[in-house]
Amino acid sequence: ADDEAKHSISRDDVVVGRILGEGFFGEVHEGVYKSPTGERISVAIKTCKDCSADVKEKFLSEAGLMKNLDHPHIVRLIGVIEVDPVWIVMELYQHGELGNYLVEQQYILTSTTLILYCLQICKALAYLEGLNMVHRDIAVRNVLVASPECVKLGDFGLSRYIDEQEYYKASISRLPIKWMAPESINFRRFTTSSDVWMFGVCVWEIFSMAQQPFFWLENGQVINQLESGIRLPKPQLCPPTIYSLLTRCWAYEPNSRPSFSQLVCDLSEIHRVEKEEEAG
Ligand code: ATP
């Protein structure tokens, strides 16, 4: 209940601005929030269009999960307005989705910066790993750019705590097949290990400047390729040290994949070496 109070904000303190984009439940607006200390914070306001009771519950479930998260590379929830019209208010990240940013900035971004983004996303996922939370939708479309040196993992719409069931058996069909681990495609089985697989695909997207993984295949063909041992090829800009990490993330056997905390160590080292080489 304490948590509820902490994130309950008043509509009078929110000024709504232009539309940023279309979310799954309704329009997302830019805006400004005046905090209790008088500070003015730029925010993104998610709205819910056809908000019947059960739609509202689903809409608010994402915010419910985010209330308990506090990490420098995870999108920050500012608050929720639970009376109709229901709003979810989040910190605004001016540069928008990482996928679009990679396309716009592709001739400017250095390999060191791309490794930094991977490391930051990996740290966010190591934090979730420690909370026994699976994200299930790790992709550049779900990462926001706060500044040229800082990205934030967002979109917890598919996230679940896996405390007791040990894994989460998904029931919905709107699943991102080309990002998914074989056991997720075959048995809808989602664990931290399947998140590690997806993280590998997200790193592949980053070094491909947001090309779609397996764009040369239909969704239905992906599992056969994976079963016969075929994996995404090394993107031209991807350092061999990173690609070797990716092949470990894409081990068929979930238990053979590294943990996020291991990946944070490996990526930190690769980032350190790359930065030194860049400095000459
Ligand atoms: P989907 O499930 O289809 O991804 P969604 O309901 O999760 O939709 P988002 O994708 O998060 O909605 O948001 C829709 C648009 O609003 C996106 O294009 C994104 O760029 C923008 N947006 C959302 N949150 C923020 C934010 N905190 N800062 C900046 N832009 C944001």
XYZ file of C-alpha atoms and ligand atoms in Angstrom:
311
model
C 0.000 0.000 0.000
C 2.980 2.230 0.722
C 4.124 1.575 -2.806
C 0.757 2.618 -4.210
C 0.928 5.929 -2.390
C 4.488 6.566 -3.531
C 3.508 6.322 -7.191
C 0.088 7.903 -7.020
C 0.214 11.369 -8.585
C -2.302 14.102 -9.223
C -3.516 14.994 -12.721
C -3.228 18.674 -11.768
C 0.544 18.276 -11.680
C 0.740 16.966 -15.264
C 0.670 19.136 -18.396
C 0.006 17.092 -21.561
C 1.797 17.993 -24.793
C 2.118 16.623 -28.314
C 1.715 12.958 -29.332
C 4.959 10.983 -29.284
C 3.639 7.777 -30.762
C 1.077 5.028 -30.674
C 1.345 2.470 -27.873
C -0.424 -0.870 -27.687
C -3.227 0.549 -25.494
C -3.445 4.089 -26.836
C -1.578 7.286 -27.639
C 1.622 8.209 -25.846
C 2.052 11.943 -25.206
C 4.966 14.131 -24.246
C 4.399 16.272 -21.148
C 5.736 17.966 -18.042
C 5.255 16.813 -14.456
C 5.659 19.099 -11.448
C 7.024 16.977 -8.588
C 6.115 17.587 -4.913
C 9.462 19.401 -4.543
C 8.505 21.776 -7.370
C 10.925 20.252 -9.875
C 9.708 20.159 -13.491
C 10.323 16.795 -15.151
C 9.828 15.975 -18.848
C 7.601 12.917 -19.072
C 5.982 10.444 -21.455
C 2.299 9.841 -20.693
C 0.744 6.536 -21.752
C -3.015 6.595 -22.211
C -5.524 3.760 -22.512
C -8.129 4.137 -25.268
C -10.812 1.477 -24.805
C -10.221 0.991 -21.114
C -12.760 -1.558 -19.878
C -12.039 -3.140 -16.484
C -9.928 -6.032 -17.793
C -8.081 -3.907 -20.373
C -7.326 -1.466 -17.568
C -5.910 -4.265 -15.435
C -3.558 -5.345 -18.259
C -2.595 -1.723 -18.995
C -1.717 -1.081 -15.347
C 0.116 -4.399 -14.853
C 3.198 -3.047 -16.650
C 3.315 -0.042 -14.314
C 2.742 -2.381 -11.361
C 5.946 -4.249 -12.191
C 7.917 -1.082 -12.886
C 7.070 0.395 -9.467
C 9.512 -2.031 -7.897
C 12.380 -1.353 -10.309
C 15.154 1.140 -9.733
C 18.126 0.959 -12.085
C 20.109 3.561 -14.101
C 19.453 1.633 -17.343
C 15.768 0.847 -16.885
C 12.983 3.256 -17.903
C 11.823 5.086 -14.773
C 8.179 5.151 -13.741
C 7.168 8.532 -12.307
C 3.640 7.651 -11.334
C 0.201 6.372 -12.160
C -3.195 8.066 -12.229
C -5.615 5.261 -11.503
C -8.913 7.125 -11.864
C -10.368 7.420 -15.381
C -8.863 8.402 -17.745
C -6.014 6.189 -16.534
C -2.483 7.453 -17.233
C 0.964 5.965 -16.776
C 3.615 8.681 -16.434
C 7.248 7.840 -17.194
C 10.470 9.762 -17.479
C 10.916 11.065 -21.054
C 13.899 9.993 -23.139
C 14.304 12.654 -25.811
C 16.135 10.566 -28.402
C 13.383 7.935 -28.648
C 13.701 4.276 -29.606
C 17.198 2.811 -30.019
C 16.172 1.125 -33.280
C 15.385 4.448 -34.978
C 18.380 6.157 -33.367
C 20.781 3.519 -34.792
C 19.438 4.144 -38.301
C 19.672 7.948 -37.960
C 23.143 7.956 -36.398
C 24.673 4.972 -38.213
C 27.550 6.946 -39.749
C 28.432 8.638 -36.472
C 28.242 5.837 -33.923
C 31.538 4.165 -33.043
C 31.958 0.516 -32.203
C 32.923 1.543 -28.634
C 29.583 3.327 -28.213
C 27.683 0.314 -29.554
C 29.490 -1.930 -27.042
C 28.584 0.579 -24.306
C 24.865 0.271 -25.204
C 25.135 -3.545 -25.058
C 26.846 -3.333 -21.662
C 24.171 -0.989 -20.271
C 21.305 -3.214 -21.460
C 23.156 -6.218 -20.032
C 23.480 -4.480 -16.626
C 19.737 -3.800 -16.610
C 19.098 -7.478 -17.368
C 21.553 -8.656 -14.680
C 19.514 -6.550 -12.254
C 16.295 -8.272 -13.391
C 18.047 -11.659 -13.168
C 18.727 -10.886 -9.490
C 15.005 -10.185 -8.983
C 13.943 -13.393 -10.764
C 12.170 -11.364 -13.371
C 12.036 -12.373 -17.021
C 11.580 -9.585 -19.571
C 10.580 -11.674 -22.642
C 10.740 -8.848 -25.195
C 14.356 -7.704 -25.430
C 14.813 -5.870 -28.733
C 16.062 -2.459 -29.900
C 12.442 -1.302 -30.335
C 12.110 -1.630 -26.548
C 15.225 0.326 -25.607
C 15.067 4.125 -25.318
C 17.951 6.571 -25.771
C 18.306 9.033 -22.878
C 21.530 10.613 -24.192
C 24.183 9.596 -26.755
C 25.970 7.803 -23.917
C 22.998 6.282 -22.066
C 20.247 3.844 -23.023
C 17.323 2.510 -20.947
C 15.529 -0.824 -21.183
C 11.773 -0.393 -21.309
C 8.522 -2.061 -22.289
C 7.763 -4.420 -19.429
C 4.444 -5.318 -21.045
C 5.446 -8.979 -21.321
C 7.549 -9.193 -18.144
C 6.741 -11.588 -15.332
C 8.136 -12.622 -11.998
C 9.073 -16.294 -12.165
C 9.433 -16.784 -8.391
C 7.598 -20.007 -7.945
C 6.606 -21.543 -11.258
C 10.331 -21.640 -12.191
C 9.392 -20.588 -15.669
C 6.577 -18.630 -17.208
C 4.377 -20.420 -19.731
C 3.147 -17.792 -22.137
C -0.437 -17.877 -23.283
C -0.534 -15.079 -25.824
C 0.256 -15.411 -29.486
C 1.662 -11.934 -30.267
C 5.211 -13.201 -29.754
C 8.443 -11.938 -31.385
C 9.451 -15.280 -33.011
C 12.668 -14.045 -34.663
C 14.052 -12.941 -31.271
C 13.018 -16.061 -29.380
C 15.003 -19.011 -28.009
C 14.141 -22.472 -29.427
C 12.449 -23.609 -26.177
C 10.308 -20.449 -26.215
C 9.178 -21.122 -29.792
C 8.614 -24.857 -29.192
C 7.157 -24.908 -25.684
C 6.489 -21.234 -24.888
C 9.028 -21.654 -22.119
C 10.511 -18.358 -20.852
C 13.343 -18.149 -18.312
C 16.345 -15.945 -17.623
C 18.218 -18.245 -20.043
C 15.730 -17.458 -22.826
C 16.208 -13.751 -21.996
C 19.960 -14.325 -22.527
C 19.214 -15.708 -26.007
C 17.055 -12.644 -26.794
C 19.738 -10.319 -25.486
C 22.095 -11.938 -28.023
C 19.630 -11.141 -30.804
C 19.327 -7.556 -29.511
C 23.143 -7.183 -29.629
C 23.008 -8.525 -33.200
C 20.428 -5.801 -34.027
C 22.684 -3.123 -32.500
C 25.689 -4.108 -34.642
C 23.444 -4.469 -37.710
C 22.156 -0.910 -37.210
C 18.639 -2.187 -36.510
C 18.168 -4.614 -39.378
C 15.508 -7.199 -38.575
C 16.980 -10.532 -37.434
C 16.272 -13.294 -39.986
C 14.624 -10.740 -42.329
C 15.383 -13.270 -45.082
C 13.065 -15.853 -43.462
C 9.368 -16.245 -42.683
C 8.512 -16.648 -38.986
C 7.539 -20.268 -39.653
C 10.992 -21.141 -41.046
C 13.011 -19.864 -38.086
C 12.729 -22.863 -35.760
C 13.907 -25.346 -38.445
C 17.001 -23.244 -39.058
C 17.767 -23.011 -35.347
C 17.214 -26.763 -34.887
C 19.689 -27.507 -37.676
C 22.320 -25.370 -35.920
C 22.102 -22.255 -38.095
C 22.513 -18.917 -36.270
C 22.450 -15.217 -37.212
C 25.678 -14.325 -39.084
C 28.285 -11.903 -37.717
C 27.318 -8.343 -38.677
C 30.115 -6.529 -40.493
C 30.682 -4.024 -37.682
C 30.580 -6.622 -34.908
C 33.975 -7.327 -33.280
C 34.854 -11.062 -33.250
C 35.071 -10.995 -29.421
C 31.429 -9.883 -29.270
C 30.313 -12.423 -31.867
C 31.929 -15.193 -29.865
C 29.806 -14.076 -26.858
C 26.702 -14.173 -29.057
C 27.323 -17.751 -30.127
C 27.429 -18.692 -26.402
C 24.112 -16.852 -25.806
C 22.687 -18.945 -28.656
C 23.578 -22.360 -27.209
C 20.664 -24.700 -27.950
C 20.710 -26.004 -24.375
C 19.421 -23.203 -22.058
C 21.725 -24.279 -19.202
C 24.776 -23.915 -21.435
C 24.167 -20.189 -21.931
C 26.061 -17.688 -19.752
C 24.288 -15.719 -17.003
C 23.781 -11.952 -17.316
C 26.219 -11.325 -14.472
C 28.871 -13.308 -16.400
C 28.028 -11.344 -19.565
C 28.429 -8.032 -17.704
C 32.001 -9.091 -16.768
C 32.841 -10.165 -20.319
C 31.341 -7.070 -21.957
C 33.032 -4.714 -19.469
C 36.387 -6.218 -20.412
C 35.657 -5.996 -24.158
C 34.514 -2.384 -23.724
C 37.672 -1.498 -21.765
C 39.960 -2.974 -24.451
C 38.038 -1.325 -27.304
C 38.174 2.070 -25.580
C 41.942 1.791 -25.172
C 42.372 0.901 -28.839
C 40.158 3.818 -29.844
C 42.335 6.178 -27.785
C 45.312 4.733 -29.691
P 4.077 -1.777 -27.951
O 3.648 -2.825 -26.980
O 3.436 -1.839 -29.294
O 5.573 -1.570 -28.006
P 3.596 0.152 -25.931
O 2.222 0.260 -25.378
O 4.618 -0.584 -25.152
O 3.498 -0.413 -27.392
P 5.552 2.083 -26.435
O 6.136 1.374 -27.601
O 6.281 2.021 -25.155
O 4.081 1.610 -26.210
O 5.319 3.610 -26.764
C 4.820 4.070 -27.991
C 5.715 5.170 -28.543
O 5.957 6.184 -27.572
C 7.070 4.611 -28.938
O 7.268 4.913 -30.289
C 8.095 5.330 -28.113
O 9.058 5.884 -28.953
C 7.344 6.438 -27.415
N 7.716 6.407 -25.985
C 7.213 5.594 -25.046
N 7.765 5.815 -23.848
C 8.663 6.809 -24.010
C 9.585 7.512 -23.132
N 9.658 7.196 -21.825
N 10.358 8.464 -23.658
C 10.279 8.749 -24.980
N 9.460 8.152 -25.848
C 8.643 7.185 -25.388
